[in-house]
Amino acid sequence: MKPSLTDTLCTRCGLCCDGSLFADVELAGTDEASALEVMGLEIEEDEDDSGLLLQPCAALKGKRCGIYPYRPDCCRTFECRLLQEVKRGAIGVEGAKTKIAEALKRIERVKELIVQLGQGNERLPLKERCAEALALSEEADADPEINRKRDELRAAMTSAEHLIQETFLGGE
Ligand code: SF4
Ligand code: SF4
């Protein structure tokens, strides 16, 4: 049997679960939210009480969903732009793998710089971690090395966000 695109691509990506693309995802309602909470996932109330699943998702194990048969509707139905483009033949599977590898590389560099600037909390989404790392570094004395890393982080984050937007989220 031919592997699905999810098997081929998502299992080497995980960016829509690990806080790189989203800070949270909207759940279908309180029943879904309660069931996920029982499984140990972090849920927050939103304005209409349907619940938000916070990211990075605690169910993500490596690059695979640890509760795959029980994942919420939003995860069952979500297809990033890259998957949609592969499905309609606008990009080949190998091209998509290359895009994923490039995104992972850029995000990894952002994370390295975040840690070097003193933000070690991996439980926050990428944008939030980046903003905290930049704020922490601004509090530090005008150390040229920290200033250099801060500039590098800003550039690396811009580059990663551009690729994320263009490749996974749907254009400018
Ligand atoms: S971002 Fe796209 S390719 Fe990556 S895991 Fe999510 S759906 Fe799959
Ligand atoms: S429940 Fe599974 S598919 Fe949904 S965000 Fe978490 S790890 Fe990803």
PDB file of C-alpha atoms and ligand atoms in Angstrom:
ATOM      1  CA  MET A   1       0.000   0.000   0.000  1.00  0.00           C
ATOM      2  CA  LYS A   2       1.246   3.453  -0.902  1.00  0.00           C
ATOM      3  CA  PRO A   3       2.045   5.532   2.206  1.00  0.00           C
ATOM      4  CA  SER A   4      -0.226   8.544   2.740  1.00  0.00           C
ATOM      5  CA  LEU A   5       1.124  12.069   2.432  1.00  0.00           C
ATOM      6  CA  THR A   6       0.723  12.379   6.175  1.00  0.00           C
ATOM      7  CA  ASP A   7       3.001   9.350   6.638  1.00  0.00           C
ATOM      8  CA  THR A   8       5.511  10.633   4.109  1.00  0.00           C
ATOM      9  CA  LEU A   9       5.598  14.324   4.969  1.00  0.00           C
ATOM     10  CA  CYS A  10       4.013  15.075   8.360  1.00  0.00           C
ATOM     11  CA  THR A  11       6.100  12.490  10.186  1.00  0.00           C
ATOM     12  CA  ARG A  12       9.234  14.419   9.208  1.00  0.00           C
ATOM     13  CA  CYS A  13       7.692  17.828   9.980  1.00  0.00           C
ATOM     14  CA  GLY A  14       5.415  18.320  13.014  1.00  0.00           C
ATOM     15  CA  LEU A  15       5.485  22.117  12.629  1.00  0.00           C
ATOM     16  CA  CYS A  16       1.695  22.486  12.975  1.00  0.00           C
ATOM     17  CA  CYS A  17       1.873  20.751  16.386  1.00  0.00           C
ATOM     18  CA  ASP A  18       5.130  22.018  17.927  1.00  0.00           C
ATOM     19  CA  GLY A  19       4.358  25.732  18.294  1.00  0.00           C
ATOM     20  CA  SER A  20       6.215  26.833  15.155  1.00  0.00           C
ATOM     21  CA  LEU A  21       3.091  27.604  13.111  1.00  0.00           C
ATOM     22  CA  PHE A  22       0.494  28.157  15.834  1.00  0.00           C
ATOM     23  CA  ALA A  23       0.293  29.174  19.481  1.00  0.00           C
ATOM     24  CA  ASP A  24      -2.960  27.241  19.935  1.00  0.00           C
ATOM     25  CA  VAL A  25      -5.723  25.530  17.988  1.00  0.00           C
ATOM     26  CA  GLU A  26      -9.446  25.923  18.443  1.00  0.00           C
ATOM     27  CA  LEU A  27     -11.378  22.902  19.699  1.00  0.00           C
ATOM     28  CA  ALA A  28     -14.898  21.841  18.735  1.00  0.00           C
ATOM     29  CA  GLY A  29     -16.423  22.247  22.184  1.00  0.00           C
ATOM     30  CA  THR A  30     -16.273  21.446  25.880  1.00  0.00           C
ATOM     31  CA  ASP A  31     -16.619  17.650  25.420  1.00  0.00           C
ATOM     32  CA  GLU A  32     -13.592  17.549  23.163  1.00  0.00           C
ATOM     33  CA  ALA A  33     -11.670  19.885  25.461  1.00  0.00           C
ATOM     34  CA  SER A  34     -12.445  17.776  28.571  1.00  0.00           C
ATOM     35  CA  ALA A  35     -11.441  14.534  26.846  1.00  0.00           C
ATOM     36  CA  LEU A  36      -8.092  16.036  25.838  1.00  0.00           C
ATOM     37  CA  GLU A  37      -7.529  17.441  29.307  1.00  0.00           C
ATOM     38  CA  VAL A  38      -8.027  13.956  30.773  1.00  0.00           C
ATOM     39  CA  MET A  39      -5.266  12.766  28.417  1.00  0.00           C
ATOM     40  CA  GLY A  40      -2.941  15.382  29.938  1.00  0.00           C
ATOM     41  CA  LEU A  41      -3.096  18.052  27.235  1.00  0.00           C
ATOM     42  CA  GLU A  42      -2.995  21.734  28.089  1.00  0.00           C
ATOM     43  CA  ILE A  43      -6.326  23.437  27.387  1.00  0.00           C
ATOM     44  CA  GLU A  44      -7.264  27.056  27.844  1.00  0.00           C
ATOM     45  CA  GLU A  45     -10.744  28.595  27.801  1.00  0.00           C
ATOM     46  CA  ASP A  46     -11.522  30.888  24.917  1.00  0.00           C
ATOM     47  CA  GLU A  47     -14.220  33.512  24.482  1.00  0.00           C
ATOM     48  CA  ASP A  48     -16.911  31.142  23.215  1.00  0.00           C
ATOM     49  CA  ASP A  49     -16.013  28.343  25.696  1.00  0.00           C
ATOM     50  CA  SER A  50     -15.034  25.870  22.971  1.00  0.00           C
ATOM     51  CA  GLY A  51     -11.491  25.621  24.325  1.00  0.00           C
ATOM     52  CA  LEU A  52      -8.010  26.077  22.906  1.00  0.00           C
ATOM     53  CA  LEU A  53      -5.397  23.346  22.713  1.00  0.00           C
ATOM     54  CA  LEU A  54      -2.111  25.022  23.578  1.00  0.00           C
ATOM     55  CA  GLN A  55       1.032  24.459  21.569  1.00  0.00           C
ATOM     56  CA  PRO A  56       3.633  23.064  21.613  1.00  0.00           C
ATOM     57  CA  CYS A  57       1.157  20.206  21.963  1.00  0.00           C
ATOM     58  CA  ALA A  58       2.014  17.872  24.840  1.00  0.00           C
ATOM     59  CA  ALA A  59       0.822  14.911  22.735  1.00  0.00           C
ATOM     60  CA  LEU A  60       3.578  15.380  20.164  1.00  0.00           C
ATOM     61  CA  LYS A  61       6.149  12.600  20.493  1.00  0.00           C
ATOM     62  CA  GLY A  62       9.104  13.336  18.272  1.00  0.00           C
ATOM     63  CA  LYS A  63       7.289  14.308  15.101  1.00  0.00           C
ATOM     64  CA  ARG A  64       4.275  12.043  15.611  1.00  0.00           C
ATOM     65  CA  CYS A  65       0.983  12.541  17.388  1.00  0.00           C
ATOM     66  CA  GLY A  66       0.943  10.372  20.532  1.00  0.00           C
ATOM     67  CA  ILE A  67      -2.882  10.334  20.631  1.00  0.00           C
ATOM     68  CA  TYR A  68      -3.462   9.943  16.890  1.00  0.00           C
ATOM     69  CA  PRO A  69      -6.722   7.908  17.090  1.00  0.00           C
ATOM     70  CA  TYR A  70      -8.125  10.408  19.612  1.00  0.00           C
ATOM     71  CA  ARG A  71      -6.818  13.667  18.138  1.00  0.00           C
ATOM     72  CA  PRO A  72      -9.334  16.512  17.958  1.00  0.00           C
ATOM     73  CA  ASP A  73     -11.322  17.484  14.863  1.00  0.00           C
ATOM     74  CA  CYS A  74      -9.125  20.490  14.112  1.00  0.00           C
ATOM     75  CA  CYS A  75      -6.120  18.156  13.790  1.00  0.00           C
ATOM     76  CA  ARG A  76      -8.034  15.618  11.677  1.00  0.00           C
ATOM     77  CA  THR A  77      -9.130  18.237   9.179  1.00  0.00           C
ATOM     78  CA  PHE A  78      -6.102  20.552   9.052  1.00  0.00           C
ATOM     79  CA  GLU A  79      -4.006  20.508   5.910  1.00  0.00           C
ATOM     80  CA  CYS A  80      -1.250  23.064   5.581  1.00  0.00           C
ATOM     81  CA  ARG A  81      -0.653  24.816   2.292  1.00  0.00           C
ATOM     82  CA  LEU A  82       2.233  22.478   1.470  1.00  0.00           C
ATOM     83  CA  LEU A  83       0.066  19.355   1.786  1.00  0.00           C
ATOM     84  CA  GLN A  84      -2.642  20.988  -0.329  1.00  0.00           C
ATOM     85  CA  GLU A  85      -0.121  21.874  -3.006  1.00  0.00           C
ATOM     86  CA  VAL A  86       1.301  18.360  -3.112  1.00  0.00           C
ATOM     87  CA  LYS A  87      -2.245  16.964  -3.384  1.00  0.00           C
ATOM     88  CA  ARG A  88      -3.064  19.099  -6.387  1.00  0.00           C
ATOM     89  CA  GLY A  89       0.291  18.407  -8.034  1.00  0.00           C
ATOM     90  CA  ALA A  90       1.692  21.948  -7.750  1.00  0.00           C
ATOM     91  CA  ILE A  91       4.780  20.555  -6.010  1.00  0.00           C
ATOM     92  CA  GLY A  92       6.232  17.044  -5.894  1.00  0.00           C
ATOM     93  CA  VAL A  93       6.830  14.987  -2.760  1.00  0.00           C
ATOM     94  CA  GLU A  94      10.605  15.413  -3.012  1.00  0.00           C
ATOM     95  CA  GLY A  95      10.209  19.179  -3.366  1.00  0.00           C
ATOM     96  CA  ALA A  96       7.953  19.210  -0.314  1.00  0.00           C
ATOM     97  CA  LYS A  97      10.538  17.237   1.689  1.00  0.00           C
ATOM     98  CA  THR A  98      13.150  19.830   0.746  1.00  0.00           C
ATOM     99  CA  LYS A  99      10.864  22.669   1.895  1.00  0.00           C
ATOM    100  CA  ILE A 100      10.227  20.915   5.211  1.00  0.00           C
ATOM    101  CA  ALA A 101      13.960  20.311   5.720  1.00  0.00           C
ATOM    102  CA  GLU A 102      14.718  23.978   5.016  1.00  0.00           C
ATOM    103  CA  ALA A 103      12.002  25.149   7.437  1.00  0.00           C
ATOM    104  CA  LEU A 104      13.307  22.803  10.150  1.00  0.00           C
ATOM    105  CA  LYS A 105      16.842  24.108   9.602  1.00  0.00           C
ATOM    106  CA  ARG A 106      15.805  27.758   9.897  1.00  0.00           C
ATOM    107  CA  ILE A 107      13.665  27.085  12.973  1.00  0.00           C
ATOM    108  CA  GLU A 108      16.491  25.104  14.587  1.00  0.00           C
ATOM    109  CA  ARG A 109      18.816  28.089  14.162  1.00  0.00           C
ATOM    110  CA  VAL A 110      16.188  30.372  15.739  1.00  0.00           C
ATOM    111  CA  LYS A 111      15.907  27.983  18.705  1.00  0.00           C
ATOM    112  CA  GLU A 112      19.701  27.819  19.151  1.00  0.00           C
ATOM    113  CA  LEU A 113      19.893  31.618  19.315  1.00  0.00           C
ATOM    114  CA  ILE A 114      16.908  31.785  21.685  1.00  0.00           C
ATOM    115  CA  VAL A 115      18.699  29.443  24.097  1.00  0.00           C
ATOM    116  CA  GLN A 116      21.970  31.359  23.747  1.00  0.00           C
ATOM    117  CA  LEU A 117      20.089  34.520  24.739  1.00  0.00           C
ATOM    118  CA  GLY A 118      18.806  32.830  27.898  1.00  0.00           C
ATOM    119  CA  GLN A 119      15.268  31.742  27.023  1.00  0.00           C
ATOM    120  CA  GLY A 120      15.163  28.038  27.877  1.00  0.00           C
ATOM    121  CA  ASN A 121      11.420  27.449  28.256  1.00  0.00           C
ATOM    122  CA  GLU A 122      10.594  24.965  25.491  1.00  0.00           C
ATOM    123  CA  ARG A 123       6.913  24.857  26.489  1.00  0.00           C
ATOM    124  CA  LEU A 124       6.167  28.178  24.793  1.00  0.00           C
ATOM    125  CA  PRO A 125       5.313  28.705  21.104  1.00  0.00           C
ATOM    126  CA  LEU A 126       8.196  29.826  18.908  1.00  0.00           C
ATOM    127  CA  LYS A 127       7.099  33.460  18.463  1.00  0.00           C
ATOM    128  CA  GLU A 128       6.637  33.900  22.195  1.00  0.00           C
ATOM    129  CA  ARG A 129      10.026  32.340  22.941  1.00  0.00           C
ATOM    130  CA  CYS A 130      11.633  34.620  20.419  1.00  0.00           C
ATOM    131  CA  ALA A 131       9.965  37.739  21.866  1.00  0.00           C
ATOM    132  CA  GLU A 132      11.049  36.722  25.398  1.00  0.00           C
ATOM    133  CA  ALA A 133      14.629  36.077  24.286  1.00  0.00           C
ATOM    134  CA  LEU A 134      14.790  39.492  22.596  1.00  0.00           C
ATOM    135  CA  ALA A 135      13.358  41.183  25.701  1.00  0.00           C
ATOM    136  CA  LEU A 136      15.806  39.365  28.007  1.00  0.00           C
ATOM    137  CA  SER A 137      18.748  40.360  25.845  1.00  0.00           C
ATOM    138  CA  GLU A 138      17.634  43.983  25.887  1.00  0.00           C
ATOM    139  CA  GLU A 139      17.739  43.934  29.672  1.00  0.00           C
ATOM    140  CA  ALA A 140      21.382  42.827  29.575  1.00  0.00           C
ATOM    141  CA  ASP A 141      24.167  45.424  29.556  1.00  0.00           C
ATOM    142  CA  ALA A 142      25.278  46.527  26.140  1.00  0.00           C
ATOM    143  CA  ASP A 143      27.469  43.463  25.597  1.00  0.00           C
ATOM    144  CA  PRO A 144      28.538  43.470  21.928  1.00  0.00           C
ATOM    145  CA  GLU A 145      28.264  39.672  21.711  1.00  0.00           C
ATOM    146  CA  ILE A 146      24.679  39.728  23.015  1.00  0.00           C
ATOM    147  CA  ASN A 147      23.832  42.590  20.667  1.00  0.00           C
ATOM    148  CA  ARG A 148      25.214  40.567  17.773  1.00  0.00           C
ATOM    149  CA  LYS A 149      23.209  37.492  18.721  1.00  0.00           C
ATOM    150  CA  ARG A 150      20.063  39.597  19.146  1.00  0.00           C
ATOM    151  CA  ASP A 151      20.469  40.974  15.621  1.00  0.00           C
ATOM    152  CA  GLU A 152      21.124  37.465  14.356  1.00  0.00           C
ATOM    153  CA  LEU A 153      17.989  36.180  16.105  1.00  0.00           C
ATOM    154  CA  ARG A 154      15.852  38.941  14.580  1.00  0.00           C
ATOM    155  CA  ALA A 155      17.160  38.091  11.105  1.00  0.00           C
ATOM    156  CA  ALA A 156      16.804  34.312  11.634  1.00  0.00           C
ATOM    157  CA  MET A 157      13.225  34.694  12.915  1.00  0.00           C
ATOM    158  CA  THR A 158      12.257  36.924   9.983  1.00  0.00           C
ATOM    159  CA  SER A 159      13.676  34.381   7.588  1.00  0.00           C
ATOM    160  CA  ALA A 160      11.903  31.460   9.336  1.00  0.00           C
ATOM    161  CA  GLU A 161       8.582  33.331   9.504  1.00  0.00           C
ATOM    162  CA  HIS A 162       8.770  34.228   5.849  1.00  0.00           C
ATOM    163  CA  LEU A 163       9.260  30.581   4.893  1.00  0.00           C
ATOM    164  CA  ILE A 164       6.519  29.421   7.286  1.00  0.00           C
ATOM    165  CA  GLN A 165       4.060  31.944   5.850  1.00  0.00           C
ATOM    166  CA  GLU A 166       4.910  31.210   2.250  1.00  0.00           C
ATOM    167  CA  THR A 167       5.142  27.425   2.536  1.00  0.00           C
ATOM    168  CA  PHE A 168       2.700  26.294   5.218  1.00  0.00           C
ATOM    169  CA  LEU A 169       0.185  29.046   5.905  1.00  0.00           C
ATOM    170  CA  GLY A 170      -0.862  30.432   2.597  1.00  0.00           C
ATOM    171  CA  GLY A 171       1.109  33.291   1.152  1.00  0.00           C
ATOM    172  CA  GLU A 172       1.740  36.861   2.190  1.00  0.00           C
TER     173      GLU A 172
HETATM  174  S1  SF4 B   1       2.772  21.642   8.762  1.00  0.00           S
HETATM  175 FE1  SF4 B   1       1.855  20.487   7.060  1.00  0.00          FE
HETATM  176  S2  SF4 B   1       3.393  18.955   6.463  1.00  0.00           S
HETATM  177 FE2  SF4 B   1       3.930  19.741   8.498  1.00  0.00          FE
HETATM  178  S3  SF4 B   1       2.985  18.273   9.932  1.00  0.00           S
HETATM  179 FE3  SF4 B   1       1.535  19.969   9.635  1.00  0.00          FE
HETATM  180  S4  SF4 B   1       0.167  19.314   7.962  1.00  0.00           S
HETATM  181 FE4  SF4 B   1       1.986  17.994   7.919  1.00  0.00          FE
HETATM  182  S1  SF4 B   2      -3.300  16.336  19.245  1.00  0.00           S
HETATM  183 FE1  SF4 B   2      -1.796  15.363  17.904  1.00  0.00          FE
HETATM  184  S2  SF4 B   2      -2.224  16.162  15.844  1.00  0.00           S
HETATM  185 FE2  SF4 B   2      -3.223  17.550  17.342  1.00  0.00          FE
HETATM  186  S3  SF4 B   2      -1.743  19.194  17.778  1.00  0.00           S
HETATM  187 FE3  SF4 B   2      -1.426  17.574  19.312  1.00  0.00          FE
HETATM  188  S4  SF4 B   2       0.209  16.261  18.456  1.00  0.00           S
HETATM  189 FE4  SF4 B   2      -0.655  17.503  16.769  1.00  0.00          FE
END
